Short mmCIF file of C-alpha atoms in Angstrom, two decimals:
data_model
loop_
_atom_site.label_atom_id
_atom_site.label_comp_id
_atom_site.label_asym_id
_atom_site.label_seq_id
_atom_site.Cartn_x
_atom_site.Cartn_y
_atom_site.Cartn_z
CA MET D 27 202.98 19.93 260.06
CA ALA D 28 202.13 23.34 261.43
CA GLY D 29 201.47 23.49 265.15
CA LYS D 30 200.60 25.84 267.96
CA PHE D 31 203.06 27.39 270.38
CA SER D 32 201.72 28.49 273.72
CA GLY D 33 202.20 32.20 274.14
CA GLY D 34 201.13 32.29 277.80
CA ALA D 35 198.96 35.24 278.67
CA GLY D 36 199.39 36.60 275.19
CA GLY D 37 197.61 33.66 273.59
CA GLU D 38 198.98 31.26 270.99
CA GLU D 39 201.32 31.98 268.11
CA GLU D 40 201.07 30.06 264.88
CA LEU D 41 204.20 28.12 263.93
CA GLU D 42 205.24 28.55 260.33
CA GLU D 43 205.41 25.22 258.51
CA LYS D 44 208.90 24.29 257.29
CA SER D 45 210.45 21.67 255.06
CA LEU D 46 211.40 18.44 256.80
CA ASN D 47 215.00 19.25 255.87
CA TYR D 48 215.03 22.25 258.18
CA CYS D 49 215.00 22.74 261.89
CA TRP D 50 212.12 25.10 262.64
CA LEU D 51 211.32 26.75 265.90
CA PRO D 52 208.84 29.47 266.85
CA TYR D 53 209.61 32.94 265.60
CA LEU D 54 210.07 34.58 268.96
CA SER D 55 212.60 37.25 269.95
CA GLY D 56 214.06 37.48 266.46
CA TYR D 57 214.66 33.74 266.05
CA LYS D 58 215.75 32.67 262.57
CA PRO D 59 215.66 29.09 261.21
CA LEU D 60 218.94 27.23 260.76
CA PRO D 61 219.53 26.41 257.07
CA MET D 62 220.16 22.86 255.98
CA PRO D 63 223.91 22.33 255.51
CA SER D 64 225.25 21.01 252.23
CA LEU D 65 228.22 18.91 253.39
CA PRO D 66 227.54 15.18 253.06
CA THR D 67 229.22 14.35 256.36
CA PRO D 68 230.33 16.33 259.40
CA ILE D 69 233.30 14.10 260.20
CA ILE D 70 236.65 13.27 258.61
CA SER D 71 238.97 10.37 259.43
CA ALA D 72 242.66 10.73 260.20
CA GLU D 73 243.40 8.80 257.01
CA GLU D 74 241.34 11.25 254.96
CA LEU D 75 242.88 14.29 256.63
CA TYR D 76 246.56 13.36 256.44
CA PRO D 77 246.94 13.85 252.65
CA LEU D 78 245.36 17.31 252.98
CA THR D 79 247.81 18.69 255.54
CA GLY D 80 249.87 21.55 254.25
CA GLN D 81 247.26 22.80 251.79
CA SER D 82 246.74 26.55 251.91
CA ASP D 83 242.94 26.33 252.14
CA LEU D 84 243.00 23.93 255.12
CA LEU D 85 242.67 25.23 258.68
CA ILE D 86 243.10 22.71 261.51
CA LEU D 87 241.91 23.85 264.93
CA ASP D 88 242.78 22.26 268.27
CA CYS D 89 239.97 22.60 270.83
CA ARG D 90 241.33 20.51 273.70
CA HIS D 91 239.97 21.74 277.02
CA ASN D 92 239.72 20.65 280.64
CA LEU D 93 236.91 22.23 282.66
CA PHE D 94 238.90 21.77 285.87
CA ASP D 95 242.25 22.95 284.47
CA THR D 96 241.40 25.51 281.83
CA GLY D 97 245.00 26.09 280.80
CA ALA D 98 245.70 22.43 280.08
CA GLY D 99 244.48 22.45 276.48
CA ARG D 100 246.77 25.26 275.40
CA ARG D 101 249.74 23.58 277.11
CA LEU D 102 249.02 20.31 275.32
CA TRP D 103 248.78 22.14 271.99
CA ALA D 104 252.10 23.88 272.60
CA GLU D 105 253.73 20.51 273.30
CA ALA D 106 252.24 18.40 270.50
CA ALA D 107 249.52 19.14 267.96
CA LEU D 108 248.52 18.21 264.44
CA PRO D 109 250.85 19.89 261.92
CA GLY D 110 249.83 23.51 261.43
CA ALA D 111 247.00 23.35 263.97
CA GLN D 112 245.97 26.55 265.71
CA TYR D 113 244.46 26.60 269.19
CA LEU D 114 241.07 27.94 270.24
CA HIS D 115 240.13 28.16 273.91
CA LEU D 116 236.59 27.23 274.91
CA ASP D 117 236.27 30.02 277.47
CA GLU D 118 238.19 32.74 275.65
CA ASP D 119 237.44 32.13 271.97
CA LEU D 120 234.27 30.05 271.73
CA SER D 121 232.28 31.78 274.47
CA GLY D 122 231.19 35.27 275.35
CA PRO D 123 231.50 37.01 278.72
CA ILE D 124 229.69 35.39 281.62
CA LEU D 125 227.12 37.80 283.06
CA PRO D 126 226.35 36.82 286.68
CA GLY D 127 222.68 36.17 287.15
CA GLN D 128 222.01 36.26 283.40
CA THR D 129 224.03 33.68 281.46
CA GLY D 130 225.20 30.12 281.78
CA ARG D 131 228.84 29.04 281.97
CA HIS D 132 229.57 29.23 278.23
CA PRO D 133 227.32 31.82 276.55
CA LEU D 134 227.75 32.22 272.82
CA PRO D 135 230.03 35.10 271.80
CA GLU D 136 228.88 38.01 269.70
CA THR D 137 229.16 37.10 266.03
CA ALA D 138 231.51 40.04 265.39
CA ASP D 139 233.84 38.90 268.18
CA PHE D 140 233.90 35.35 266.87
CA ALA D 141 234.53 36.62 263.34
CA ALA D 142 237.54 38.55 264.66
CA VAL D 143 238.88 35.38 266.31
CA MET D 144 238.50 33.41 263.11
CA GLY D 145 239.95 36.27 261.08
CA LYS D 146 243.18 36.09 263.08
CA LEU D 147 243.42 32.47 261.97
CA GLY D 148 242.95 33.41 258.32
CA LEU D 149 239.46 32.02 257.76
CA GLU D 150 238.04 32.70 254.30
CA ALA D 151 234.87 31.50 252.59
CA ALA D 152 236.74 28.70 250.80
CA THR D 153 238.67 27.53 253.87
CA TYR D 154 238.09 23.91 254.85
CA VAL D 155 238.14 23.73 258.64
CA VAL D 156 238.89 20.58 260.62
CA VAL D 157 238.41 20.70 264.38
CA TYR D 158 239.59 18.18 266.96
CA ASP D 159 240.04 17.55 270.66
CA ASP D 160 240.91 14.62 272.91
CA LYS D 161 237.38 13.91 274.15
CA GLY D 162 235.73 12.22 271.21
CA GLY D 163 234.62 15.56 269.80
CA GLY D 164 232.79 16.66 272.94
CA ILE D 165 234.47 20.07 272.85
CA ALA D 166 235.29 20.33 269.14
CA ALA D 167 231.62 19.86 268.25
CA ARG D 168 230.89 23.28 269.79
CA LEU D 169 233.15 24.97 267.21
CA TRP D 170 231.74 22.76 264.44
CA TRP D 171 228.23 23.85 265.38
CA MET D 172 229.15 27.53 265.64
CA LEU D 173 230.63 27.60 262.14
CA MET D 174 227.74 25.60 260.68
CA ALA D 175 225.16 27.80 262.36
CA LEU D 176 226.76 30.94 260.98
CA GLY D 177 226.87 29.51 257.47
CA HIS D 178 230.47 28.28 257.09
CA GLU D 179 229.63 24.72 256.05
CA ARG D 180 233.14 23.67 255.04
CA VAL D 181 233.89 22.24 258.47
CA ALA D 182 234.29 18.75 259.89
CA VAL D 183 235.27 17.11 263.17
CA LEU D 184 238.27 14.77 263.18
CA ASP D 185 236.73 11.41 264.03
CA GLY D 186 238.49 9.96 267.05
CA GLY D 187 240.35 13.20 267.71
CA ILE D 188 244.07 13.44 268.31
CA GLN D 189 244.12 9.86 269.60
CA ALA D 190 243.05 8.54 266.18
CA TRP D 191 245.73 10.68 264.52
CA GLU D 192 248.41 9.28 266.83
CA ALA D 193 247.15 5.72 266.45
CA ALA D 194 247.51 6.03 262.67
CA GLY D 195 251.18 6.93 263.15
CA TYR D 196 250.90 10.48 261.83
CA PRO D 197 253.24 13.21 263.11
CA LEU D 198 252.64 15.69 265.89
CA LEU D 199 254.49 18.99 266.13
CA PRO D 200 254.73 21.73 268.77
CA GLY D 201 251.93 24.26 268.33
CA LYS D 202 252.95 27.53 266.71
CA GLU D 203 250.72 30.58 266.37
CA ARG D 204 249.87 31.91 262.93
CA THR D 205 251.60 35.17 262.04
CA GLY D 206 249.92 36.03 258.72
CA ALA D 207 247.67 38.99 258.07
CA PRO D 208 244.12 38.61 259.43
CA THR D 209 241.14 38.10 257.17
CA GLN D 210 237.64 39.50 257.55
CA PRO D 211 235.20 36.57 257.61
CA ARG D 212 231.64 37.30 256.58
CA PHE D 213 229.13 34.88 258.07
CA PRO D 214 225.93 34.77 255.98
CA ASN D 215 223.54 33.51 258.65
CA GLY D 216 223.66 36.32 261.19
CA ASP D 217 223.69 35.73 264.92
CA PHE D 218 223.60 31.97 265.55
CA PRO D 219 220.20 30.92 264.18
CA GLY D 220 218.79 27.63 265.40
CA THR D 221 218.98 28.58 269.08
CA CYS D 222 216.44 29.15 271.84
CA ASP D 223 216.74 31.40 274.85
CA ARG D 224 215.44 30.51 278.30
CA ALA D 225 211.95 31.91 277.77
CA GLN D 226 211.53 30.07 274.48
CA THR D 227 212.81 26.85 276.05
CA ASP D 228 210.33 27.20 278.90
CA LYS D 229 207.50 27.41 276.37
CA LEU D 230 208.59 24.71 273.97
CA ARG D 231 209.19 22.15 276.75
CA GLN D 232 205.44 22.32 277.40
CA ASP D 233 204.48 22.12 273.74
CA PRO D 234 203.72 18.65 272.30
CA ALA D 235 205.24 19.72 268.96
CA PHE D 236 208.72 19.73 270.54
CA THR D 237 211.07 17.36 272.32
CA LEU D 238 213.68 18.77 274.70
CA ILE D 239 216.73 16.54 275.11
CA ASP D 240 219.26 16.66 277.95
CA SER D 241 222.68 15.61 276.61
CA ARG D 242 224.44 15.10 279.95
CA THR D 243 225.24 11.75 281.53
CA ALA D 244 222.38 9.85 283.14
CA PRO D 245 223.47 10.44 286.77
CA ARG D 246 223.53 14.19 286.19
CA TYR D 247 220.16 14.08 284.43
CA ARG D 248 218.65 12.10 287.32
CA GLY D 249 220.13 14.52 289.85
CA GLU D 250 222.28 11.87 291.50
CA GLU D 251 225.46 13.88 290.99
CA GLU D 252 226.47 17.33 289.79
CA PRO D 253 230.23 17.99 289.60
CA ILE D 254 230.01 21.46 288.05
CA ASP D 255 226.78 23.37 288.63
CA PRO D 256 225.40 24.27 292.09
CA VAL D 257 222.13 22.35 291.72
CA ALA D 258 221.53 18.84 290.37
CA GLY D 259 218.62 17.75 288.19
CA HIS D 260 217.20 18.50 284.76
CA ILE D 261 214.72 20.75 283.00
CA GLU D 262 211.23 19.39 283.61
CA GLY D 263 209.87 17.63 280.54
CA ALA D 264 213.27 16.82 279.03
CA ILE D 265 214.31 13.31 278.06
CA ASN D 266 217.89 12.07 278.37
CA LEU D 267 220.23 11.03 275.56
CA PRO D 268 223.78 11.22 276.98
CA TRP D 269 226.23 12.49 274.38
CA PRO D 270 228.99 9.93 275.19
CA ASP D 271 226.67 7.21 273.86
CA ASN D 272 227.27 8.61 270.37
CA LEU D 273 230.76 7.10 270.55
CA LYS D 274 232.14 3.62 270.08
CA ASP D 275 235.83 3.09 270.79
CA GLY D 276 236.30 6.85 270.79
CA LYS D 277 234.78 7.42 267.35
CA LEU D 278 231.32 8.34 266.15
CA ARG D 279 229.07 5.33 265.78
CA PRO D 280 227.97 4.24 262.29
CA ARG D 281 224.88 5.96 260.90
CA GLU D 282 222.75 2.85 261.37
CA GLU D 283 223.55 2.69 265.08
CA LEU D 284 222.96 6.41 265.55
CA ARG D 285 219.60 6.11 263.83
CA GLU D 286 218.66 3.39 266.30
CA ARG D 287 219.80 5.64 269.13
CA PHE D 288 217.76 8.61 267.92
CA ALA D 289 214.75 6.55 266.82
CA VAL D 290 212.77 7.87 269.78
CA LEU D 291 213.13 11.36 268.31
CA GLN D 292 211.97 10.26 264.88
CA ALA D 293 208.95 8.28 266.07
CA GLU D 294 206.76 11.37 266.18
CA ALA D 295 206.71 14.46 263.99
CA ARG D 296 208.29 16.67 266.62
CA GLN D 297 211.05 19.25 266.50
CA ASN D 298 214.07 18.51 268.67
CA VAL D 299 216.05 20.89 270.86
CA PHE D 300 219.19 19.78 272.71
CA TYR D 301 220.81 21.17 275.83
CA CYS D 302 223.53 20.09 278.27
CA GLY D 303 225.30 21.86 281.12
CA SER D 304 226.46 24.94 279.25
CA GLY D 305 225.79 24.52 275.54
CA VAL D 306 228.95 22.58 274.66
CA THR D 307 228.45 18.80 274.64
CA ALA D 308 224.86 19.23 273.40
CA CYS D 309 226.55 20.16 270.12
CA HIS D 310 227.93 16.62 269.96
CA ASN D 311 224.39 15.26 269.95
CA ILE D 312 223.58 17.72 267.17
CA LEU D 313 226.67 16.54 265.28
CA ALA D 314 225.62 12.90 265.64
CA TYR D 315 222.01 13.67 264.73
CA HIS D 316 223.12 15.54 261.64
CA TYR D 317 225.43 12.68 260.69
CA ALA D 318 222.54 10.24 261.06
CA TYR D 319 219.80 12.18 259.30
CA GLY D 320 221.29 15.20 257.54
CA GLU D 321 219.18 17.52 259.68
CA MET D 322 220.11 20.23 262.17
CA PRO D 323 218.02 20.24 265.37
CA GLY D 324 217.86 23.19 267.72
CA LEU D 325 220.15 24.17 270.59
CA TYR D 326 219.45 25.82 273.93
CA PRO D 327 222.95 27.25 274.45
CA GLY D 328 222.31 28.55 277.97
CA SER D 329 221.47 24.99 279.04
CA TRP D 330 221.25 23.81 282.65
CA SER D 331 223.68 26.39 284.04
CA GLU D 332 221.49 29.22 282.71
CA TRP D 333 218.20 27.50 283.49
CA LEU D 334 219.14 27.42 287.19
CA ILE D 335 219.25 31.21 287.31
CA GLY D 336 215.47 31.37 286.96
#
């Protein structure tokens, strides 16, 4: 299953053949393959989570976020959250600094900075992390992916989010910050393997061994509307699989339905790379794909907002 990757003026670079259980991408600019995770499922139901609350090795993280009111998520957490849940802010905790003219809207943070954030929350190697939001996992999946990519595989997304928790009749409490001593997490996988930068994405979109998938809604993909970024449209060569279609009644669709949805990506022996507007909701497609097949496709974290920079 080895292929060729166009190296432009520098010729072609041979792609190293990988197991079908691994996402493999060209070894360019220090890229490292993303290991196959060992957890059998990336989601947990409210009914499964409730009996675990209060355990010392459980860390529940609230990721609610509103792109147009960036303080709303923290306010909601302070008012009512899952018992013991800590809050992580998409812009402040799950993203690095925006560099004008260089990065998209939500660049990945430095691994050391993210480790410090997680250390304040008491993360250890044995900690089981459950992440949730109020958008079907569209934000929480970013944190799920970050932990998985760095090698902390004991992480799951609460299926149905806080709405499913409330619907089950489970309690909500005002958010309260952790006051314990920080830990020093050690992530075994280095600096977010399984990602592509802009130059790599530009090459792979032209390579028949790869499929580039836009995870935004169809109107944004078609360029009919663009509520966030200055220019509408999509990366040339990308197909569209909108992330909200992974959901049914606010929860992740059954595996069989997700396999039907992603069948177009399995029809040919290609490697798949997802993007969105800023590297957030594309992670939901990766979550759903992993749930369906047990594989981890690639991510272009800069996504459309970085691609526009040129």
